[in-house]
XYZ file of C-alpha atoms in Angstrom:
642
model
C -34.020 -24.264 16.819
C -30.336 -24.260 15.917
C -28.901 -21.239 14.173
C -27.502 -21.860 10.664
C -23.701 -22.030 10.473
C -21.936 -18.874 9.339
C -21.021 -18.297 5.699
C -17.268 -18.346 5.114
C -15.221 -16.841 2.293
C -11.573 -17.727 1.853
C -9.103 -15.787 -0.295
C -5.765 -17.589 0.138
C -2.751 -15.335 0.525
C -4.723 -12.246 1.513
C -5.677 -11.034 4.966
C -8.889 -9.027 5.192
C -8.504 -5.804 7.144
C -11.922 -4.252 6.680
C -15.341 -4.960 5.222
C -18.152 -2.605 4.268
C -21.763 -3.328 3.343
C -23.173 -1.355 0.442
C -25.711 1.323 1.461
C -27.555 0.683 -1.824
C -27.569 -3.110 -2.272
C -28.562 -5.542 0.478
C -26.152 -8.304 -0.551
C -23.077 -6.424 -1.763
C -19.914 -6.326 0.390
C -16.469 -4.823 -0.193
C -13.317 -6.246 1.406
C -10.011 -4.395 1.842
C -7.226 -6.981 1.856
C -3.461 -7.209 2.157
C -0.918 -9.886 1.419
C 1.232 -11.143 4.304
C -0.898 -9.588 7.046
C -0.317 -6.111 5.599
C 3.364 -6.188 6.598
C 4.779 -6.282 3.075
C 3.431 -6.871 -0.404
C 0.424 -5.920 -2.455
C -3.283 -5.649 -1.802
C -6.692 -6.428 -3.232
C -10.113 -4.893 -3.200
C -12.590 -7.784 -3.265
C -16.207 -7.275 -4.294
C -18.364 -9.966 -2.717
C -22.017 -10.857 -3.031
C -24.240 -12.757 -0.601
C -26.454 -15.274 -2.384
C -28.671 -18.256 -1.453
C -26.631 -21.388 -0.861
C -27.061 -25.084 -0.216
C -28.950 -26.116 2.885
C -30.257 -22.643 3.517
C -26.787 -21.287 4.334
C -26.039 -18.106 2.351
C -23.053 -18.334 0.037
C -20.361 -15.656 -0.278
C -19.058 -15.234 -3.812
C -16.207 -13.080 -5.095
C -17.632 -11.199 -8.078
C -14.391 -9.430 -8.995
C -11.276 -7.963 -7.455
C -8.811 -5.197 -8.111
C -5.068 -5.516 -7.587
C -3.181 -2.761 -5.761
C 0.545 -2.213 -5.344
C 0.385 -1.936 -1.551
C -1.853 -3.410 1.118
C -5.366 -2.051 1.688
C -6.454 -1.271 5.243
C -9.959 0.145 4.844
C -12.797 0.636 2.370
C -15.924 2.810 2.300
C -18.843 2.898 -0.129
C -19.942 6.160 -1.662
C -23.155 7.551 -0.207
C -24.064 9.226 -3.490
C -23.037 6.760 -6.210
C -24.051 3.121 -5.818
C -21.104 1.742 -7.817
C -18.260 3.755 -6.290
C -16.076 3.259 -3.234
C -12.772 4.470 -1.808
C -9.848 2.505 -0.356
C -7.066 3.335 2.104
C -3.632 2.026 1.194
C -0.335 1.299 2.877
C 1.535 3.458 0.351
C -0.292 6.574 1.562
C -2.673 6.705 -1.384
C -6.459 6.917 -1.525
C -8.191 5.508 -4.582
C -11.705 5.853 -5.940
C -13.097 2.817 -7.769
C -16.126 2.183 -9.950
C -17.292 -1.425 -9.810
C -18.660 -1.199 -13.348
C -15.113 -0.689 -14.658
C -12.201 -3.106 -14.660
C -8.587 -3.002 -13.556
C -7.856 0.608 -12.569
C -9.252 3.250 -10.204
C -11.033 6.249 -11.666
C -9.151 8.660 -9.397
C -6.266 8.582 -6.926
C -4.864 11.002 -4.379
C -1.384 10.927 -2.844
C -1.101 13.472 -0.026
C -0.634 11.396 3.111
C 3.030 10.665 3.819
C 2.427 7.407 5.689
C -0.014 4.500 5.616
C -3.700 5.435 5.372
C -5.590 3.445 7.998
C -9.200 4.527 7.567
C -11.684 6.099 5.169
C -15.276 7.089 5.926
C -17.995 8.547 3.709
C -20.392 11.079 5.232
C -24.030 9.996 5.209
C -25.126 13.607 5.774
C -22.881 15.527 3.379
C -22.857 12.841 0.767
C -20.229 14.469 -1.448
C -17.530 14.244 1.260
C -15.313 11.543 2.726
C -12.517 11.599 5.277
C -9.222 9.707 5.708
C -6.794 9.162 8.579
C -3.147 8.163 8.499
C -0.062 7.138 10.392
C 1.287 10.608 9.590
C -1.000 12.045 12.309
C -3.294 13.888 9.907
C -6.927 13.625 8.921
C -7.970 14.850 5.482
C -11.352 15.880 4.126
C -12.029 15.041 0.464
C -14.529 15.416 -2.339
C -14.439 12.845 -5.160
C -14.722 15.734 -7.627
C -11.638 17.609 -6.445
C -8.003 16.898 -7.359
C -6.735 17.556 -3.835
C -8.020 17.476 -0.278
C -10.368 20.163 1.003
C -8.933 20.390 4.527
C -6.125 18.837 6.544
C -6.290 18.384 10.311
C -3.179 17.857 12.396
C -5.383 15.659 14.534
C -2.763 13.915 16.673
C 1.003 13.794 17.050
C 1.031 10.115 16.182
C -0.888 7.543 14.160
C -4.601 8.224 13.665
C -6.228 4.806 13.482
C -9.721 5.970 12.595
C -11.676 9.095 11.665
C -15.481 8.983 11.405
C -18.161 11.506 10.516
C -20.958 12.037 13.003
C -24.203 10.525 11.659
C -26.105 13.326 13.431
C -24.249 16.611 12.824
C -22.684 17.547 9.488
C -19.035 18.497 9.644
C -18.298 16.843 12.999
C -15.503 14.239 12.947
C -14.236 11.934 15.697
C -10.687 10.524 15.700
C -8.660 8.067 17.792
C -4.925 7.574 18.034
C -1.906 5.845 19.489
C -1.723 8.711 21.995
C -4.656 7.194 23.921
C -7.145 9.949 23.146
C -10.324 10.452 21.172
C -10.831 13.899 19.660
C -13.842 15.666 18.170
C -13.455 18.269 15.419
C -16.182 20.597 14.178
C -15.400 21.683 10.640
C -18.065 24.415 10.883
C -16.174 26.443 13.506
C -14.168 29.561 12.528
C -10.892 27.744 13.170
C -11.403 25.824 9.946
C -12.320 28.727 7.677
C -9.602 29.631 5.122
C -7.226 32.302 6.372
C -3.845 33.753 5.416
C -2.253 33.618 1.967
C -3.647 30.989 -0.393
C -1.594 27.881 -0.962
C -1.681 26.756 -4.559
C -0.476 23.245 -3.816
C -2.070 22.021 -0.598
C -4.460 23.348 1.982
C -3.197 24.777 5.267
C -3.096 22.117 8.031
C -5.265 22.886 11.054
C -5.491 21.503 14.570
C -8.215 22.655 16.931
C -10.311 19.878 18.472
C -13.488 21.018 20.158
C -13.051 18.178 22.661
C -10.309 15.765 23.686
C -11.329 12.640 25.586
C -8.540 10.853 27.516
C -9.625 7.293 26.774
C -6.693 5.119 27.801
C -3.029 5.017 28.722
C -2.515 2.781 25.682
C -3.420 2.972 22.001
C -7.029 3.539 20.950
C -7.539 1.434 17.831
C -11.193 2.014 16.956
C -14.251 4.161 17.635
C -17.831 4.497 16.456
C -20.748 6.892 16.834
C -23.993 5.577 18.281
C -26.573 5.823 15.516
C -29.407 6.957 17.845
C -27.729 8.974 20.615
C -25.917 11.988 19.098
C -23.233 12.506 21.753
C -22.462 8.879 22.550
C -19.440 7.053 21.115
C -17.726 3.731 21.767
C -13.959 3.171 21.784
C -11.729 0.091 21.864
C -8.015 -0.577 21.891
C -4.915 -2.173 23.286
C -6.230 -2.154 26.866
C -8.611 -5.001 25.828
C -11.690 -3.035 26.830
C -14.675 -1.497 25.067
C -15.823 1.828 26.536
C -18.978 3.873 25.990
C -18.603 7.661 26.280
C -21.042 10.548 26.758
C -19.276 13.522 25.205
C -21.680 16.217 26.392
C -19.688 16.654 29.590
C -16.836 19.101 28.946
C -14.275 20.353 31.435
C -12.379 23.311 29.979
C -8.949 24.161 31.286
C -8.599 27.201 33.532
C -6.537 29.208 31.061
C -8.003 30.852 27.968
C -7.318 28.958 24.781
C -6.490 25.725 26.554
C -7.740 22.549 24.933
C -11.198 21.429 26.050
C -11.038 18.079 27.825
C -14.011 15.997 28.872
C -16.268 13.064 28.254
C -17.696 10.668 30.823
C -17.252 6.917 30.516
C -20.779 5.544 30.869
C -19.798 1.908 30.657
C -16.758 -0.335 30.412
C -17.152 -3.727 28.772
C -14.485 -6.244 29.775
C -13.974 -9.774 28.509
C -11.651 -9.737 25.535
C -8.310 -11.369 26.264
C -6.255 -9.308 23.807
C -6.439 -5.922 22.086
C -9.777 -4.981 20.515
C -9.223 -4.003 16.894
C -12.727 -2.882 15.884
C -15.921 -1.662 17.520
C -19.213 -0.843 15.774
C -22.678 0.114 16.971
C -25.687 -1.656 15.494
C -27.527 0.418 12.870
C -30.815 -1.068 14.130
C -30.630 -0.779 17.933
C -29.248 1.962 20.177
C -28.093 -0.467 22.877
C -26.217 -3.107 20.844
C -22.633 -3.018 19.599
C -20.072 -5.491 18.268
C -16.337 -5.805 18.860
C -13.579 -7.742 17.080
C -10.361 -8.729 18.819
C -6.955 -10.283 18.462
C -8.250 -12.965 20.839
C -9.904 -14.503 17.745
C -13.456 -13.645 18.798
C -16.188 -11.299 17.693
C -18.484 -10.325 20.583
C -21.948 -8.780 20.721
C -22.792 -6.557 23.680
C -25.861 -4.865 25.140
C -25.491 -1.611 27.056
C -28.879 -2.180 28.751
C -29.120 -5.888 29.555
C -32.309 -7.426 30.896
C -32.440 -7.944 34.682
C -30.245 -10.851 35.699
C -28.385 -10.862 32.373
C -24.828 -9.755 31.563
C -23.813 -7.168 28.985
C -22.336 -9.929 26.798
C -24.976 -11.273 24.411
C -22.919 -13.560 22.196
C -19.376 -14.749 21.465
C -18.595 -15.783 17.903
C -15.367 -17.787 18.162
C -14.851 -20.121 15.186
C -12.021 -17.924 13.901
C -8.555 -19.429 13.764
C -6.755 -16.073 13.506
C -6.989 -12.489 14.767
C -10.350 -10.865 14.065
C -9.537 -7.380 12.759
C -12.854 -6.163 11.387
C -16.599 -6.417 11.785
C -19.552 -4.649 10.196
C -23.319 -4.847 10.617
C -25.590 -5.290 7.619
C -27.414 -2.042 6.975
C -30.584 -3.845 5.868
C -30.869 -7.159 7.721
C -31.026 -6.771 11.491
C -28.799 -9.160 13.377
C -26.565 -9.961 10.378
C -22.897 -9.109 10.882
C -19.748 -9.824 8.928
C -16.305 -10.320 10.455
C -12.949 -10.543 8.723
C -9.699 -12.156 9.688
C -6.513 -13.397 7.992
C -6.858 -16.798 6.342
C -4.799 -19.653 7.697
C -1.574 -20.185 5.813
C -0.305 -23.764 5.623
C -1.819 -24.548 9.032
C 0.860 -22.603 10.928
C 0.147 -20.905 14.249
C 1.104 -17.438 13.064
C 0.906 -15.900 16.551
C 3.575 -18.271 17.740
C 5.707 -17.706 14.645
C 5.693 -13.924 15.029
C 6.492 -14.086 18.742
C 9.371 -16.439 18.074
C 10.745 -14.189 15.348
C 10.479 -11.103 17.586
C 12.229 -12.737 20.521
C 15.172 -13.682 18.312
C 15.849 -10.137 17.027
C 19.385 -8.979 17.665
C 20.016 -5.438 18.868
C 21.654 -4.535 15.536
C 19.002 -6.139 13.374
C 16.618 -4.152 11.217
C 13.097 -5.544 11.832
C 12.103 -5.008 8.197
C 15.103 -7.010 6.998
C 14.352 -9.780 9.518
C 10.740 -9.859 8.359
C 11.719 -9.995 4.703
C 14.074 -12.903 5.291
C 11.436 -14.693 7.393
C 8.607 -14.580 4.851
C 9.624 -17.895 3.364
C 9.369 -19.495 6.795
C 6.137 -17.812 7.831
C 4.202 -17.943 4.599
C 6.155 -20.089 2.136
C 6.403 -16.898 0.061
C 9.477 -15.566 -1.723
C 10.657 -12.143 -0.574
C 10.331 -9.255 -3.030
C 12.462 -6.734 -1.098
C 15.897 -7.383 0.330
C 16.869 -4.300 2.326
C 15.436 -1.298 4.120
C 16.312 2.380 4.430
C 19.832 2.955 5.735
C 20.902 -0.684 5.682
C 24.063 -1.797 3.874
C 23.639 -4.317 1.070
C 26.505 -6.342 -0.396
C 26.253 -7.961 -3.833
C 28.847 -10.416 -5.102
C 29.324 -11.715 -8.640
C 31.182 -15.049 -8.637
C 34.427 -15.098 -10.595
C 33.199 -17.585 -13.192
C 30.268 -15.302 -13.977
C 32.551 -12.267 -14.146
C 34.656 -13.987 -16.785
C 31.583 -14.705 -18.896
C 30.303 -11.137 -18.859
C 32.956 -9.817 -21.277
C 36.540 -8.857 -21.788
C 36.267 -5.275 -20.486
C 37.046 -5.985 -16.829
C 38.236 -3.104 -14.669
C 41.229 -2.659 -12.376
C 42.999 -5.674 -13.865
C 41.079 -8.252 -11.856
C 41.900 -11.878 -12.320
C 39.287 -13.597 -14.510
C 38.555 -15.956 -11.625
C 38.227 -13.269 -8.923
C 34.847 -12.497 -7.383
C 33.568 -8.961 -7.794
C 31.748 -7.294 -4.901
C 29.891 -4.014 -4.662
C 28.519 -2.474 -1.478
C 25.454 -0.228 -1.408
C 23.591 1.788 1.175
C 19.832 1.547 0.718
C 18.539 5.112 0.410
C 15.907 6.808 2.508
C 13.719 9.659 1.288
C 11.929 12.601 2.784
C 8.649 11.612 4.424
C 6.679 13.241 1.609
C 8.304 10.816 -0.850
C 7.915 7.529 1.034
C 5.250 6.575 -1.491
C 8.011 6.167 -4.098
C 9.088 2.854 -2.473
C 12.705 3.828 -3.137
C 13.969 2.595 0.238
C 14.380 -1.051 -0.717
C 16.344 -3.170 -3.130
C 13.646 -5.035 -5.025
C 13.753 -8.516 -6.469
C 13.670 -7.212 -10.050
C 16.806 -5.170 -9.445
C 18.583 -8.284 -8.192
C 17.329 -10.302 -11.134
C 18.519 -7.709 -13.624
C 21.918 -7.522 -11.934
C 22.198 -11.297 -12.107
C 21.435 -11.415 -15.837
C 23.513 -8.584 -17.299
C 24.800 -10.955 -19.969
C 21.376 -10.739 -21.624
C 21.932 -7.043 -22.331
C 24.607 -8.038 -24.853
C 26.992 -5.344 -23.681
C 30.200 -7.251 -24.358
C 29.339 -7.595 -28.046
C 29.729 -3.846 -28.650
C 33.182 -2.592 -29.554
C 32.281 1.095 -29.549
C 31.636 2.959 -26.290
C 28.073 2.602 -25.043
C 25.846 4.843 -22.949
C 23.397 3.341 -20.449
C 20.680 5.042 -18.406
C 19.057 3.465 -15.350
C 15.737 5.085 -14.404
C 14.243 4.619 -10.932
C 17.648 3.420 -9.751
C 17.145 3.657 -5.961
C 20.440 2.204 -4.615
C 21.723 1.815 -8.191
C 22.570 -1.891 -8.107
C 22.398 -2.803 -11.839
C 23.819 0.509 -13.114
C 26.756 0.632 -10.690
C 27.511 -3.039 -11.338
C 27.666 -2.374 -15.094
C 30.051 0.541 -14.511
C 32.196 -1.700 -12.317
C 32.384 -4.417 -14.963
C 32.845 -2.521 -18.214
C 35.447 0.168 -18.928
C 33.949 1.293 -22.250
C 30.442 2.021 -20.961
C 29.182 5.332 -19.619
C 26.371 4.887 -17.059
C 23.887 7.393 -15.662
C 21.914 6.251 -12.614
C 18.859 8.390 -12.011
C 15.946 8.682 -9.623
C 13.422 11.172 -8.304
C 14.963 14.514 -7.200
C 14.783 13.810 -3.471
C 17.903 15.171 -1.727
C 18.399 12.186 0.586
C 17.796 9.669 -2.184
C 20.215 11.264 -4.668
C 22.847 11.882 -2.006
C 22.858 8.179 -1.104
C 22.878 7.130 -4.766
C 25.889 9.378 -5.462
C 27.643 8.007 -2.360
C 27.111 4.460 -3.672
C 28.774 5.464 -6.938
C 31.762 6.877 -5.061
C 32.018 3.975 -2.605
C 32.419 1.530 -5.482
C 35.020 3.740 -7.253
C 33.186 4.160 -10.540
C 32.847 7.972 -10.612
C 34.720 8.185 -13.923
C 32.125 6.046 -15.688
C 28.979 6.523 -13.610
C 27.038 9.624 -12.567
C 24.024 10.002 -10.254
C 21.504 12.479 -11.657
C 18.182 13.641 -10.145
C 15.344 13.457 -12.650
C 11.544 13.487 -12.414
C 9.820 11.461 -15.093
C 8.122 13.557 -17.752
C 10.217 16.665 -17.043
C 12.857 18.276 -19.274
C 15.423 15.515 -19.985
C 18.309 17.904 -20.719
C 19.844 17.120 -17.307
C 20.218 13.501 -18.472
C 21.461 14.347 -21.961
C 24.319 16.711 -21.190
C 26.980 14.138 -22.097
C 24.861 12.128 -24.550
C 22.874 14.653 -26.618
C 21.707 11.954 -29.044
C 20.318 9.765 -26.270
C 21.265 6.464 -24.659
C 22.017 3.189 -26.404
C 20.406 1.156 -23.616
C 17.919 2.116 -20.896
C 17.276 -0.202 -17.963
C 14.765 -0.059 -15.126
C 13.616 -2.466 -12.424
C 10.204 -2.459 -10.697
C 9.125 0.927 -12.045
C 5.659 0.018 -13.381
C 3.694 -0.427 -10.135
C 1.867 2.933 -10.364
C -0.279 3.048 -13.541
C -0.782 6.784 -13.108
C 2.914 7.280 -13.882
C 3.012 5.087 -16.977
C 2.565 7.932 -19.451
C 5.321 10.142 -17.985
C 7.626 7.133 -17.634
C 7.147 6.125 -21.276
C 7.563 9.752 -22.307
C 10.915 9.786 -20.502
C 11.961 6.614 -22.319
C 11.065 8.171 -25.660
C 12.919 11.398 -24.863
C 16.150 9.717 -23.790
C 16.502 6.606 -26.028
C 18.844 7.088 -28.990
C 17.030 7.092 -32.344
C 18.760 3.968 -33.691
C 17.446 0.589 -34.749
C 19.697 -1.186 -32.253
C 18.779 1.002 -29.251
C 16.883 -0.956 -26.602
C 14.917 -0.539 -23.362
C 15.130 -3.437 -20.872
C 12.494 -3.393 -18.139
C 12.134 -5.994 -15.385
C 9.025 -6.007 -13.203
C 8.014 -8.470 -10.512
C 4.595 -9.991 -10.969
C 3.648 -8.461 -7.605
C 3.175 -5.353 -9.782
C -0.047 -6.938 -11.027
C -0.720 -8.426 -14.437
C -3.349 -5.883 -15.369
C -0.989 -3.049 -14.480
C 1.783 -4.522 -16.626
C -0.642 -5.152 -19.479
C -1.832 -1.530 -19.322
C 1.779 -0.382 -19.633
C 2.512 -2.609 -22.619
C -0.565 -1.296 -24.412
C 0.470 2.301 -23.753
C 3.999 2.175 -25.200
C 2.837 2.134 -28.811
C 1.431 5.649 -28.568
C 4.987 6.939 -28.040
C 6.512 5.314 -31.127
C 7.858 2.263 -29.309
C 7.051 -1.387 -29.797
C 7.477 -4.563 -27.790
C 10.304 -6.739 -29.041
C 9.751 -9.363 -26.360
C 7.990 -9.922 -23.034
C 8.889 -13.082 -21.130
C 7.943 -14.290 -17.650
C 10.883 -15.755 -15.756
C 11.086 -17.711 -12.560
C 13.298 -15.894 -10.070
C 14.707 -19.068 -8.493
C 14.905 -21.544 -11.324
C 15.282 -21.693 -15.069
C 11.649 -21.744 -16.139
C 10.415 -19.152 -18.624
C 7.155 -18.617 -20.477
C 5.627 -15.984 -22.760
C 3.931 -13.059 -21.055
C 0.171 -13.403 -20.693
C -2.364 -11.365 -18.776
C -4.686 -14.376 -18.766
C -2.894 -15.985 -15.804
C -4.221 -13.256 -13.489
C -7.360 -15.096 -12.387
C -5.660 -18.341 -11.437
C -2.647 -17.377 -9.337
C -2.208 -16.238 -5.775
C 0.310 -13.862 -4.252
C 2.731 -16.653 -3.401
C 2.885 -17.701 -7.049
C 3.308 -14.135 -8.314
C 6.279 -13.585 -6.029
C 8.164 -16.367 -7.828
C 8.182 -14.581 -11.195
C 9.412 -11.455 -12.924
C 8.613 -10.168 -16.408
C 11.498 -9.088 -18.668
C 10.319 -6.672 -21.358
C 12.395 -5.358 -24.251
C 11.251 -2.271 -26.143
C 12.630 -0.728 -29.334
C 11.662 1.973 -31.774
C 8.735 0.976 -33.940
C 9.518 0.605 -37.622
C 8.318 3.484 -39.707
C 6.151 2.372 -42.571
C 7.115 3.669 -45.998
C 4.970 6.051 -48.050
């Protein structure tokens, strides 16, 4: 009897990095997804159901999805609440979602300083989950607490996965780029609070009870055997799957030296490229699955029947890398695998290799990638520089002449005007600000300064740019107009503000432009020293991506905008921000005494424009969103008479 063909779900524009079966519902699946293979762009959390389909083949249906600002790399269902789950994001955040609610997470944490690669919910201590990150740390969390419970300095490099033991509460296994697997026991004295209390974050700890030297290359995945308490499987760049018995410990000869051990019971060879995921069956102690960049998902037996091999099955209909697999918790033998969808029929492996081989020694890989997105994916780029790179922006002479009569330095009306900017970097703790790029909305705003109506004002004007990053629009305004005073502002990160101030000086506009550090929602007096009545115009580009900051951002607008009928706020946001996120912002402004004068969607490359609408969200993919920005104009709401 032939097996039924597999069910297939396609979500164009999004690559699936991880899937998780609900521990409460037999047919509910969550998918963590990223645009553009997780290299750049936003993410989605897909909620999928398995239902009867035509011809006896089960159908996979997307019930709903949630947009996120950055790519999602992992997802885990709550073990205590059937409708809740957590996601791991490329911006270093962890978010808790409730599937009964729409649009926004119910809680978010931002402690990791690099991408979060894994999350796992304990099935023994059901009020705890754990995360691992590129920053080398592992963090223990409770959904009821505003910050992490414990932080482990687990490895000196990226921690690809951290998993709770299904047998012993408080025991966590980790794997890393350093080629090791480590076991941590949170019940040991090393993890009890000691020393002075820290009111902001917990004290990082690092004391593995066992380190297993797995490979000379990166270990990408691990899993605990569900029936044998001390047995784990690992997989990684060496293309192999290994089974370890961690009861065997060899302690170093000197007191306090790290315990090293573990015996490799079995090595499973056959994959042709790196193995991205390994998972033991929840139903049998001797069966495990692996997913690989060789485009296959393989099923193995650790105790094959006489005359049989360890390999039970190869599932190879995939046309791209297989990066995730997960067994159904209820139906034995049912497994899901996830892989990036094909994009325009291109062989993406070949495209990436070709791009890599053509990198020049002085090229920044992120810049090369950004400029190559149109070739690889037929997608428009949304960032145009990376930290430390130099960006040059030129305004053609005919455009300069149209922008107004207040030209500086006596330039000829037909002369081009050029400004040069260094893209700022930030401290590692502030990477989540996404301040180390020049975003498409900043370019769009700079290219449409005529719509601010600045030349029509005869009296001196004051302009504030919030979230300025490199300061492109604000510095350009100061370069063009002699009668305008500009303040460019961003988060008080020393490296960020130092670079922003250097950009002001490099373009010789210090007399009309000042770089000021300012955290949204804080005392605005630092911004109002020279303009105590507030600013005539406030501008900002791509500052709405984090809905948790909407209230403090709007508060800052209200505290710094001059109380005049003709004062305006001009905000430009790329649609990669997410329609629901933008809609939430527009609804929130009214509570601060502001109103929406206009909100228009504009095509970045082209002259098309249309009224803003959240209703387009269900029918567009990431490629379409990248083609548009939204230009919003806010003003003071009219006060009704008595």
